[in-house]
Short mmCIF file of N, CA and C in Angstrom, two decimals:
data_model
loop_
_atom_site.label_atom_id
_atom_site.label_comp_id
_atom_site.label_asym_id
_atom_site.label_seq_id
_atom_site.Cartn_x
_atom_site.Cartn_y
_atom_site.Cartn_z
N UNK H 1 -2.61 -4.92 16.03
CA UNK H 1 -1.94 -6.02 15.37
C UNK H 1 -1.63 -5.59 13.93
N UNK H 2 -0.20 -5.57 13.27
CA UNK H 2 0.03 -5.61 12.20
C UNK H 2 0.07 -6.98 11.31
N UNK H 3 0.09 -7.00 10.15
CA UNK H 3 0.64 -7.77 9.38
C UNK H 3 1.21 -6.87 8.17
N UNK H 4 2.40 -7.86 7.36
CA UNK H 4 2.85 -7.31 6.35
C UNK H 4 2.76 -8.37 5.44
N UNK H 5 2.68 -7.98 4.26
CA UNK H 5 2.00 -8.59 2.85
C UNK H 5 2.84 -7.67 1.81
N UNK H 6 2.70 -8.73 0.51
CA UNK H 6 2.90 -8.56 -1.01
C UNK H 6 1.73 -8.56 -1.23
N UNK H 7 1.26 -8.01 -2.20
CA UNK H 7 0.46 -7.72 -3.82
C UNK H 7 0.85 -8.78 -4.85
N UNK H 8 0.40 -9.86 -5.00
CA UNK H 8 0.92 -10.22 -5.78
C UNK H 8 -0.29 -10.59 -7.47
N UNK H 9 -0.99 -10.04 -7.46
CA UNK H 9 -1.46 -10.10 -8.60
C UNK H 9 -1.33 -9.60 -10.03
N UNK H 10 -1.72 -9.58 -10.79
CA UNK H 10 -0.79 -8.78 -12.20
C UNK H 10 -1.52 -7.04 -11.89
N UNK H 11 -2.21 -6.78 -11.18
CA UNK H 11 -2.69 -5.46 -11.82
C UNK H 11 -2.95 -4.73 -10.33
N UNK H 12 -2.37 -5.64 -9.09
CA UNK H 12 -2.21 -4.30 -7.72
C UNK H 12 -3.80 -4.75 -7.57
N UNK H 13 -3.92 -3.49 -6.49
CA UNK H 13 -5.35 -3.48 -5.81
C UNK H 13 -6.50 -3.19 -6.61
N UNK H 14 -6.71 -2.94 -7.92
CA UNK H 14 -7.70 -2.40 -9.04
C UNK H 14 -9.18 -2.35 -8.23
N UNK H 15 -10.09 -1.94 -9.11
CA UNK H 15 -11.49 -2.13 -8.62
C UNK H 15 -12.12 -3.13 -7.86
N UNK H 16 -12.10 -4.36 -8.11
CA UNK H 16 -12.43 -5.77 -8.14
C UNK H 16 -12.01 -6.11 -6.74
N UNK H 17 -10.67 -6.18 -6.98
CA UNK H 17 -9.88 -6.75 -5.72
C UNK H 17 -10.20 -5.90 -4.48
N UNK H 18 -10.18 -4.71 -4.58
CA UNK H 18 -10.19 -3.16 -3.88
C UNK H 18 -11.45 -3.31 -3.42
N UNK H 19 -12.39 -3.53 -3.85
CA UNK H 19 -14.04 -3.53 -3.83
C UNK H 19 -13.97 -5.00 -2.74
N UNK H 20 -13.72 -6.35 -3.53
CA UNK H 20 -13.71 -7.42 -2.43
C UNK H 20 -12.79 -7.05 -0.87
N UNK H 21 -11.86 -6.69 -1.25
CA UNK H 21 -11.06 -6.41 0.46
C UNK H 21 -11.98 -5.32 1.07
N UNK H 22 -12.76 -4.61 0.55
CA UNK H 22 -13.59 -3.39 1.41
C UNK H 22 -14.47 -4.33 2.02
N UNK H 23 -15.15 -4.94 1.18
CA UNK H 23 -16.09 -5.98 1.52
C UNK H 23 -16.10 -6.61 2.68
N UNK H 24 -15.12 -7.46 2.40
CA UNK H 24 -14.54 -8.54 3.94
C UNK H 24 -14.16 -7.43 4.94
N UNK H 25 -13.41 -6.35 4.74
CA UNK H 25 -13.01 -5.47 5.91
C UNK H 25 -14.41 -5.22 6.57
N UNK H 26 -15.24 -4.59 5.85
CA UNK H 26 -16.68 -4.04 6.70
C UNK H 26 -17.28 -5.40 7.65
N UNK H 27 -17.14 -6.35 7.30
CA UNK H 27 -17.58 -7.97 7.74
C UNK H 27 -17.24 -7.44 9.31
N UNK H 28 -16.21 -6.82 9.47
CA UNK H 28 -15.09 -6.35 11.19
C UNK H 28 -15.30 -5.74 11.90
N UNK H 29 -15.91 -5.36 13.65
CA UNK H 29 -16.18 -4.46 14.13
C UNK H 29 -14.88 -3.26 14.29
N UNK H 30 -13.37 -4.37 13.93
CA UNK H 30 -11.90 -3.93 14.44
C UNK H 30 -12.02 -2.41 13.27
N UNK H 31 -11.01 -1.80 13.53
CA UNK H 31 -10.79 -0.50 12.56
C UNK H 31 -9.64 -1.27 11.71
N UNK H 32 -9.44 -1.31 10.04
CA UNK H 32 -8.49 -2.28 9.84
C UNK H 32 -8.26 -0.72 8.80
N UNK H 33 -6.60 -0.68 8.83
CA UNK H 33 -6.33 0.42 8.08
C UNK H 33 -5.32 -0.38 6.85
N UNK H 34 -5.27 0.30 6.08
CA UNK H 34 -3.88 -0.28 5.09
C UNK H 34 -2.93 1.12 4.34
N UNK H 35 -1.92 0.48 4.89
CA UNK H 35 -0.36 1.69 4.74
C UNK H 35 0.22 0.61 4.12
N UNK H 36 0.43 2.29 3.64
CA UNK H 36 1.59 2.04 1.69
C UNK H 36 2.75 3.31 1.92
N UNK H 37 3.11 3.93 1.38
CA UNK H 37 3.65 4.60 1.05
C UNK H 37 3.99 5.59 2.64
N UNK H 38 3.61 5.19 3.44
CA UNK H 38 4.01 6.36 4.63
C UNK H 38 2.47 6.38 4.99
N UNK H 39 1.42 6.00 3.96
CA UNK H 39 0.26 7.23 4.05
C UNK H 39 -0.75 5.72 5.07
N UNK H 40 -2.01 6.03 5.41
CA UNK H 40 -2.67 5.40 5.87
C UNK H 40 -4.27 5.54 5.23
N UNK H 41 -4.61 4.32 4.70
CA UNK H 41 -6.00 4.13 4.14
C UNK H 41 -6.95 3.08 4.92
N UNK H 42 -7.96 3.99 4.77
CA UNK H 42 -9.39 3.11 5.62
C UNK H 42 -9.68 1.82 4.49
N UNK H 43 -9.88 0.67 4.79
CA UNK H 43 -9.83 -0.62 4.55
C UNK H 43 -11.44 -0.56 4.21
N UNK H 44 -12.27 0.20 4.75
CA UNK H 44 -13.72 0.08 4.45
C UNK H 44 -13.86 1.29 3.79
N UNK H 45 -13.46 1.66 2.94
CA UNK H 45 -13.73 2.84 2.30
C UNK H 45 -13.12 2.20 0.59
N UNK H 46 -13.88 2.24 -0.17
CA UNK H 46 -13.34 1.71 -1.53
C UNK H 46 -12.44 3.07 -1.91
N UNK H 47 -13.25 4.02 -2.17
CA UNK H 47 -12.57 5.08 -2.73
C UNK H 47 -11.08 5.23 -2.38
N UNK H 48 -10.82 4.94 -0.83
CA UNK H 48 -9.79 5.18 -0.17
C UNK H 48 -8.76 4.20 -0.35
N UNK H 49 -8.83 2.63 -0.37
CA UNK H 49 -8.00 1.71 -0.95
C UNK H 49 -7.36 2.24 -2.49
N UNK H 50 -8.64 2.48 -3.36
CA UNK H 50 -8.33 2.96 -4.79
C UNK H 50 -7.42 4.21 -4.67
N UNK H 51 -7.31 4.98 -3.65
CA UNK H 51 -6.50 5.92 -3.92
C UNK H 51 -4.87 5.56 -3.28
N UNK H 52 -4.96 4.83 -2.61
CA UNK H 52 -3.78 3.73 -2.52
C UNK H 52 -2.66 3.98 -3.62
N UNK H 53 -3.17 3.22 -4.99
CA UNK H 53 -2.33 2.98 -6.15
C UNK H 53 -1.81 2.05 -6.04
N UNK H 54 -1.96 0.70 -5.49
CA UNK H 54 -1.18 -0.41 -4.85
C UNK H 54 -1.19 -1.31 -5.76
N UNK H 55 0.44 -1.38 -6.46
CA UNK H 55 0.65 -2.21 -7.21
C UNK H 55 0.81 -3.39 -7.45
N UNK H 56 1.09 -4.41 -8.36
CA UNK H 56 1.64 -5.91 -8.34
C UNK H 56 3.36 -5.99 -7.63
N UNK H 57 2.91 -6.32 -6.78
CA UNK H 57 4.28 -6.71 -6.49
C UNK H 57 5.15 -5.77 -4.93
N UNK H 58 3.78 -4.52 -4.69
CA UNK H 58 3.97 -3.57 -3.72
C UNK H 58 3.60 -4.64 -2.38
N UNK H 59 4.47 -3.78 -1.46
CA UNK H 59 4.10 -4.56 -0.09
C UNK H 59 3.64 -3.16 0.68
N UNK H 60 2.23 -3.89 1.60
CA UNK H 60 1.06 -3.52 2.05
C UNK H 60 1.74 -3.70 3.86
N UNK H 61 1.52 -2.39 4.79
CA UNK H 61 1.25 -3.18 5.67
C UNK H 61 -0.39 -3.00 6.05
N UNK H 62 -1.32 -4.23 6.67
CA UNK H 62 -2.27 -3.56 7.18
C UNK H 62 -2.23 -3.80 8.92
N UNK H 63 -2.70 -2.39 9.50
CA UNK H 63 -3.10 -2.84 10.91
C UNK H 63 -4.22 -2.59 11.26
N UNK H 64 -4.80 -3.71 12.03
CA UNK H 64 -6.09 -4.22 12.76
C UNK H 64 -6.11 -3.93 14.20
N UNK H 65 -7.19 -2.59 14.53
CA UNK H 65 -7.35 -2.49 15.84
C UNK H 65 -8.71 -2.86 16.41
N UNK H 66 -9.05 -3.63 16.99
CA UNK H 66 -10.43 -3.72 17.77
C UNK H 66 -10.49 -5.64 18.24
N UNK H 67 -12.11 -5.73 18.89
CA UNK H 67 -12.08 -7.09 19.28
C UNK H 67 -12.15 -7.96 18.56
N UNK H 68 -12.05 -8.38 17.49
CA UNK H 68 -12.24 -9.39 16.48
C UNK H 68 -10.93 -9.45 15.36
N UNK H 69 -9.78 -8.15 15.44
CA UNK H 69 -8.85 -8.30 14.85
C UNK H 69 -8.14 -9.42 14.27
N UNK H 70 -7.89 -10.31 15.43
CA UNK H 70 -6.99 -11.71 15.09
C UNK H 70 -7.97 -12.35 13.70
N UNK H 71 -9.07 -12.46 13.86
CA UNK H 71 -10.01 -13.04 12.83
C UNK H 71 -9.82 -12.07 11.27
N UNK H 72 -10.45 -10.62 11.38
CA UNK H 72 -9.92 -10.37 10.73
C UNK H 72 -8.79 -10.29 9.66
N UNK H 73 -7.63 -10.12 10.16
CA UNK H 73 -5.94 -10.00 10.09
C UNK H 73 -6.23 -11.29 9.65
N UNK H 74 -6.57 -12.60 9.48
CA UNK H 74 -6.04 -13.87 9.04
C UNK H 74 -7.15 -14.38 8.04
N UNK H 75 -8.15 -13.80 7.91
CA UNK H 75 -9.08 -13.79 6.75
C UNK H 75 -8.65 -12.87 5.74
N UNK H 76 -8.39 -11.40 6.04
CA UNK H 76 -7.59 -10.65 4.76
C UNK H 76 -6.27 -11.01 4.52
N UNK H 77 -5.31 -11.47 5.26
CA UNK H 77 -4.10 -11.56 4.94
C UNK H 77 -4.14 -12.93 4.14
N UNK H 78 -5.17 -13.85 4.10
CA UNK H 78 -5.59 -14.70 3.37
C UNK H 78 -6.03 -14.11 1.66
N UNK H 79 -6.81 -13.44 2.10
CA UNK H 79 -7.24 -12.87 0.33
C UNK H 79 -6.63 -12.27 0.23
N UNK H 80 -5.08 -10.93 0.73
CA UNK H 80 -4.31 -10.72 -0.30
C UNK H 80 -3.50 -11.57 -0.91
N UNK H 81 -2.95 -12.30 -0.08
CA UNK H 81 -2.18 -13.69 -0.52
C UNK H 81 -2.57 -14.37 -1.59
N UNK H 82 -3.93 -14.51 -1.01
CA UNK H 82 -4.60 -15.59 -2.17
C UNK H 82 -4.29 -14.91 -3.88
N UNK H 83 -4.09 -13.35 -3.90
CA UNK H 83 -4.59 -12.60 -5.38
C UNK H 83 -3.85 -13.23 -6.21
N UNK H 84 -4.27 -13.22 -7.53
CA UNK H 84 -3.10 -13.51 -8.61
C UNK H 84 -4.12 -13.09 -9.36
#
């Protein structure tokens, strides 16, 4: 399952935000990845979001593979939404 998303906060995925979405991702048995640029980043890996570079205003896709995905996918696509 994909979804596609904006960034919409003033400062992109930074520490904070980057650190909370790892957070909720690990919550998931699903594998939840997030693609930017062509490239593909592990969603439970902080380091790996942070190397992202994901700006205010960049669009994210993430995809969710495993049994709990749908839950997933609508709890994060909730907190990127939610950012400002």
């Amino acid at each position: 399952m994909e979804k596609r998303m904006t960034v919409n906060n003033g400062l992109g995925l930074h520490l904070r935000p980057a650190g909370d979405l790892c957070t909720i991702a690990m919550e998931y048995e699903s594998k939840i990845t997030l693609c930017f640029r062509n490239r593909e980043f592990n969603a439970k890996s902080l380091l790996s979001i942070l190397s992202a570079c994901v700006q205010s205003g960049d669009e994210i896709v993430m995809v969710f593979e495993g049994p709990d995905e749908e839950e997933a996918a609508e709890r994060i696509s909730s907190f990127i939404e939610g950012l400002h």
